[in-house]
XYZ file of C-alpha atoms in Angstrom:
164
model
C 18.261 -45.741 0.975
C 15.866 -43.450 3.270
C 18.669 -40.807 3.467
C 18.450 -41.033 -0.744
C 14.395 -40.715 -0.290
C 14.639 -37.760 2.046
C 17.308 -35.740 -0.213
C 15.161 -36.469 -3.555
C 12.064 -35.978 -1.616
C 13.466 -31.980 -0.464
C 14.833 -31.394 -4.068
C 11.152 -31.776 -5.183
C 9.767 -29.474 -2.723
C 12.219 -27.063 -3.137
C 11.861 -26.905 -6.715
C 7.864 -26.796 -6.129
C 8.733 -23.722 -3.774
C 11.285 -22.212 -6.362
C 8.798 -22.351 -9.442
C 5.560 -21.251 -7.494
C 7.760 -18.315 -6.083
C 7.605 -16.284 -9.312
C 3.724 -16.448 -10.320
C 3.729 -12.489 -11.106
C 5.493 -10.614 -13.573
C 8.120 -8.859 -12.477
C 6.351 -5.284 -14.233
C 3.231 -5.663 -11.690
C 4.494 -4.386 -8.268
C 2.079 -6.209 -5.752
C 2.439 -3.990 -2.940
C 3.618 -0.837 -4.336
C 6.578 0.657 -5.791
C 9.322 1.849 -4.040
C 11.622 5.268 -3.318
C 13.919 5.376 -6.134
C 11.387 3.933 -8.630
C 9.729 5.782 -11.743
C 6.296 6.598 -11.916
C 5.084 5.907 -15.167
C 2.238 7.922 -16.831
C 2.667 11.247 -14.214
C 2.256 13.717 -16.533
C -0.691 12.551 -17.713
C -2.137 12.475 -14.475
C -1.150 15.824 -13.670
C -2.251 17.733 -16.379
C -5.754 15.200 -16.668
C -6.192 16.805 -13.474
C -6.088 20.501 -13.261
C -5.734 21.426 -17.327
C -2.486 22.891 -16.898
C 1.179 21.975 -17.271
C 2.597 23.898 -15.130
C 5.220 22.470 -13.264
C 5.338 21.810 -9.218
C 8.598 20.140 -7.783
C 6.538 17.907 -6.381
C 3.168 16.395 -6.979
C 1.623 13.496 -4.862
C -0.749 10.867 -5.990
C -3.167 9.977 -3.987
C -4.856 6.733 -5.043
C -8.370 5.992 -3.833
C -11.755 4.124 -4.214
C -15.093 5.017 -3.054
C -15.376 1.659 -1.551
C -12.354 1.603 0.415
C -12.681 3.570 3.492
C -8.908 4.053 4.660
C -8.322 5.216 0.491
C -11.311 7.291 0.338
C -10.055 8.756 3.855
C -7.153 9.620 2.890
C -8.185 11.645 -0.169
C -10.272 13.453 2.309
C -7.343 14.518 4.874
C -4.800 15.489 1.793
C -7.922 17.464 -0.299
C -8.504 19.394 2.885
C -4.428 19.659 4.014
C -3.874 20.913 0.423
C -6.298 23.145 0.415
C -5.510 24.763 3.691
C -1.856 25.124 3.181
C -1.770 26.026 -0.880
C 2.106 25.451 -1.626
C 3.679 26.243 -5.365
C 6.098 23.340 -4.663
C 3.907 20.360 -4.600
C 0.912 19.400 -6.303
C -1.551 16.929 -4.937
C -3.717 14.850 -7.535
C -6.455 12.715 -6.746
C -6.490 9.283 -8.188
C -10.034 7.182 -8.196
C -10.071 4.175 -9.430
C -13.983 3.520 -9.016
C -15.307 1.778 -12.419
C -18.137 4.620 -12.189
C -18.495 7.819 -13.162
C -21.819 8.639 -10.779
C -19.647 6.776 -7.454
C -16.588 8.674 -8.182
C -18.434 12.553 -8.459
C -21.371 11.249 -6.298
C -18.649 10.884 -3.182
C -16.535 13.792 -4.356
C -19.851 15.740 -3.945
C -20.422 13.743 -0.356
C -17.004 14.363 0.821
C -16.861 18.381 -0.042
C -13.544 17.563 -2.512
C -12.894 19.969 -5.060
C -13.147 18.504 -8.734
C -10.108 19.855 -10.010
C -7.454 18.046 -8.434
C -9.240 14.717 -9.151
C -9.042 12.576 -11.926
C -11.093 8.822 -12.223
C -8.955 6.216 -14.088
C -10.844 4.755 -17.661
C -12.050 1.577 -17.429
C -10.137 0.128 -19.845
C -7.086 1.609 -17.533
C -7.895 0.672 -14.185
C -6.612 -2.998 -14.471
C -3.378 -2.214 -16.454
C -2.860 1.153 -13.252
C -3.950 -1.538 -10.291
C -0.795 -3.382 -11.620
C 1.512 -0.880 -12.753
C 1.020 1.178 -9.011
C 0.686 -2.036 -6.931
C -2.938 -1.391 -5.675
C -3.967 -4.761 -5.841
C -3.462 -5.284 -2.044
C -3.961 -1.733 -1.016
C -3.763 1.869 -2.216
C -0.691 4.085 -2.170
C 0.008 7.458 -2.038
C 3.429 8.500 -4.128
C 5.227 11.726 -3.563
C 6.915 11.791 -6.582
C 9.635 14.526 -8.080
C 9.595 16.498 -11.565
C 11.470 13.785 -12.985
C 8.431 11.398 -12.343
C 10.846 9.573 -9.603
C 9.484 8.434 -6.354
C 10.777 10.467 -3.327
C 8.337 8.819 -0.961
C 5.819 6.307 -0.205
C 2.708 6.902 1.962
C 3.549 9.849 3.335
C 2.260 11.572 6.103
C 1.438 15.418 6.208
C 4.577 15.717 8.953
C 6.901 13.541 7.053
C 6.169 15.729 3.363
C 6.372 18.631 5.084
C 10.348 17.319 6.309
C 10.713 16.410 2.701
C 9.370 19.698 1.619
């Protein structure tokens, strides 16, 4: 009788476990996508941020917020890496997801960072992007190829200039 208790008793929590397991849709990547994955909406980005279509082998995204420091950081060092060390074969864009239009050019302004490799995602974007990218935990930069395919994650100036 208590060995029948215990069994039923783990059968319940494991189904509790199993069910409570899947509470996000398997289209929102929580932390990030991966190397191998496709980057949806790149093109857009791209050419939202410079006006041209010209194609790069590369382009990274850089996604960032005024209020996050390490984010906002980080489009800092790759603004001023890209601009230093111009390269035809990658293109860096500049992803803000502030919901303001003042924060976003306000800290560009602050920060010295060139408009034109910067783009601020709409409003009625930003939720549907925080999912899509997996910035809901933290943001991401993706070094992604001309077929909008992820070649790396977070990448460091050594480790794209290996990839490079």
């Amino acid at each position: 009788m208590k060995l029948k208790r215990i069994l039923s008793g783990s059968l319940v929590a494991a189904a509790l476990l199993l069910s409570g397991s899947s509470a996000t849709s398997p289209s929102e990547a929580i932390d990030g996508l991966a190397v191998g994955a496709t980057v949806p909406e790149v093109k857009s980005l791209v050419v939202q941020s410079d006006g041209s279509s010209e194609a790069a082998s590369y382009t990274l995204i850089h996604f960032w917020a005024a209020y996050d420091g390490e984010s906002r950081a980080g489009n800092v060092r790759w603004s001023r890496y890209f601009a230093k060390r111009p390269d035809s074969r990658v293109r860096y864009v500049g992803v803000s997801m502030d919901k303001n239009l003042s924060v976003f050019t306000n800290t560009l302004a602050f920060d010295q960072i060139d408009l034109s490799a910067q783009r601020l995602v709409e409003n009625s974007k930003r939720d549907q992007m925080l999912n899509i990218y997996g910035l809901k935990i933290r943001f991401h930069s993706y070094l992604v190829d001309a077929h909008g395919i992820i070649r790396a994650v977070d990448p460091n100036p050594d480790r794209l200039e290996t990839i490079l």
